[in-house]
């Protein structure tokens, strides 16, 4: 199976949050692990903002994790933009209880476009049609 990792899951694993083992095991159970430039940037920014990593430290931790996990970057193009726009219209902040933000909409789009399961933390994606 193929899985796309949202920034929320990547941050939880990298920082050893309480559900890190469960999320890491889910990643390991999949043959193909995907990420995008948006999800990786959001992970780096989240580590900087919420965990006080320096930008260099956050970037290094993310790169090491992705390399060790054998992640493949997927492209975000016109198809993904269209899916993300539709996700925002349907599930976006202020429109739906899922309250997807920009990064969430692109994670949703990548999972949908690349026919991958979505690894995430929280309740937002559970309120969409991806589950």
Coordinates of C-alpha atoms in Angstrom, one line a residue:
X1 CA 0.0 0.0 0.0
X2 CA 0.9 3.6 -0.4
X3 CA 0.6 6.3 2.3
X4 CA 1.0 10.1 2.2
X5 CA 2.2 11.7 5.4
X6 CA 0.6 14.9 6.6
X7 CA 2.8 17.3 8.5
X8 CA 0.8 16.6 11.7
X9 CA 2.0 13.0 11.6
X10 CA 5.5 13.8 10.7
X11 CA 5.8 16.3 13.6
X12 CA 4.4 13.8 16.0
X13 CA 6.8 11.1 15.0
X14 CA 9.9 13.3 14.9
X15 CA 9.2 14.8 18.3
X16 CA 8.2 11.6 20.0
X17 CA 4.6 12.6 20.9
X18 CA 2.5 10.1 22.8
X19 CA 1.1 8.5 19.6
X20 CA 4.5 8.5 17.7
X21 CA 4.9 4.7 17.8
X22 CA 1.4 4.1 16.4
X23 CA 2.0 6.6 13.6
X24 CA 5.5 5.2 12.9
X25 CA 4.2 1.6 12.8
X26 CA 1.5 2.7 10.3
X27 CA 4.2 4.2 8.1
X28 CA 6.3 1.1 8.3
X29 CA 3.4 -1.1 7.3
X30 CA 3.2 0.6 3.9
X31 CA 5.5 -0.1 1.0
X32 CA 5.5 3.4 -0.4
X33 CA 5.8 6.5 1.7
X34 CA 4.9 9.8 0.1
X35 CA 5.3 13.5 1.0
X36 CA 5.3 16.8 -0.8
X37 CA 7.2 20.0 -0.7
X38 CA 4.2 21.6 1.1
X39 CA 3.9 18.9 3.8
X40 CA 7.7 18.9 4.4
X41 CA 7.8 22.7 4.6
X42 CA 4.8 22.7 7.0
X43 CA 6.6 20.0 9.1
X44 CA 9.8 22.2 9.3
X45 CA 7.7 25.3 10.2
X46 CA 5.8 23.4 12.8
X47 CA 8.9 22.1 14.5
X48 CA 10.2 25.7 14.5
X49 CA 7.0 27.2 15.8
X50 CA 5.8 24.7 18.3
X51 CA 9.0 23.0 19.5
X52 CA 11.5 26.0 19.2
X53 CA 13.8 24.2 16.8
X54 CA 16.0 26.5 14.8
X55 CA 15.2 26.5 11.1
X56 CA 18.5 24.7 10.4
X57 CA 17.8 22.1 13.1
X58 CA 14.2 21.5 12.0
X59 CA 15.3 21.2 8.4
X60 CA 18.0 18.7 9.3
X61 CA 15.6 16.6 11.5
X62 CA 13.1 16.5 8.7
X63 CA 15.6 15.6 6.0
X64 CA 17.1 12.8 8.2
X65 CA 13.7 11.4 8.9
X66 CA 12.6 11.4 5.3
X67 CA 15.8 9.8 4.1
X68 CA 15.6 7.1 6.8
X69 CA 12.0 6.4 5.9
X70 CA 12.6 6.1 2.2
X71 CA 10.0 8.9 1.4
X72 CA 9.4 9.9 -2.2
X73 CA 8.4 13.5 -3.0
X74 CA 5.3 13.8 -5.2
X75 CA 4.7 16.7 -7.5
X76 CA 2.0 19.2 -6.9
X77 CA 0.6 20.3 -10.2
X78 CA -2.7 21.4 -11.8
X79 CA -4.6 18.3 -10.8
X80 CA -3.5 18.6 -7.2
X81 CA -4.4 22.3 -7.2
X82 CA -7.9 21.5 -8.5
X83 CA -8.4 18.8 -5.8
X84 CA -7.1 21.1 -3.1
X85 CA -9.4 23.9 -4.2
X86 CA -12.4 21.5 -4.1
X87 CA -11.3 20.3 -0.7
X88 CA -11.2 23.9 0.5
X89 CA -14.6 24.6 -0.9
X90 CA -16.0 21.5 0.8
X91 CA -14.0 21.0 4.0
X92 CA -12.2 24.3 4.5
X93 CA -12.0 26.5 7.6
X94 CA -15.2 28.4 8.1
X95 CA -17.0 26.0 5.7
X96 CA -17.0 22.7 7.5
X97 CA -16.2 21.2 10.9
X98 CA -13.0 19.6 9.4
X99 CA -11.7 23.2 9.0
X100 CA -8.9 22.2 6.6
X101 CA -6.2 24.8 6.2
X102 CA -4.0 25.2 3.1
X103 CA -1.5 22.5 4.1
X104 CA -4.4 20.1 4.9
X105 CA -6.0 20.8 1.6
X106 CA -2.8 19.9 -0.3
X107 CA -2.3 16.8 1.8
X108 CA -5.8 15.8 1.0
X109 CA -5.2 16.5 -2.7
X110 CA -2.0 14.5 -2.8
X111 CA -3.5 11.5 -1.0
X112 CA -6.5 11.6 -3.5
X113 CA -4.4 12.2 -6.6
X114 CA -1.8 9.6 -5.8
X115 CA -4.4 7.1 -4.5
X116 CA -2.7 6.9 -1.1
X117 CA -4.0 6.5 2.4
X118 CA -3.4 9.6 4.5
X119 CA -1.4 9.5 7.7
X120 CA -2.4 12.3 10.0
X121 CA -2.9 13.3 13.6
X122 CA -6.1 14.9 14.9
X123 CA -9.7 15.0 14.0
X124 CA -9.8 17.1 10.9
X125 CA -9.3 14.6 8.1
X126 CA -11.5 12.1 9.9
X127 CA -14.4 14.4 9.0
X128 CA -13.7 14.2 5.3
X129 CA -14.4 11.5 2.7
X130 CA -10.8 10.2 2.8
X131 CA -11.5 7.8 5.6

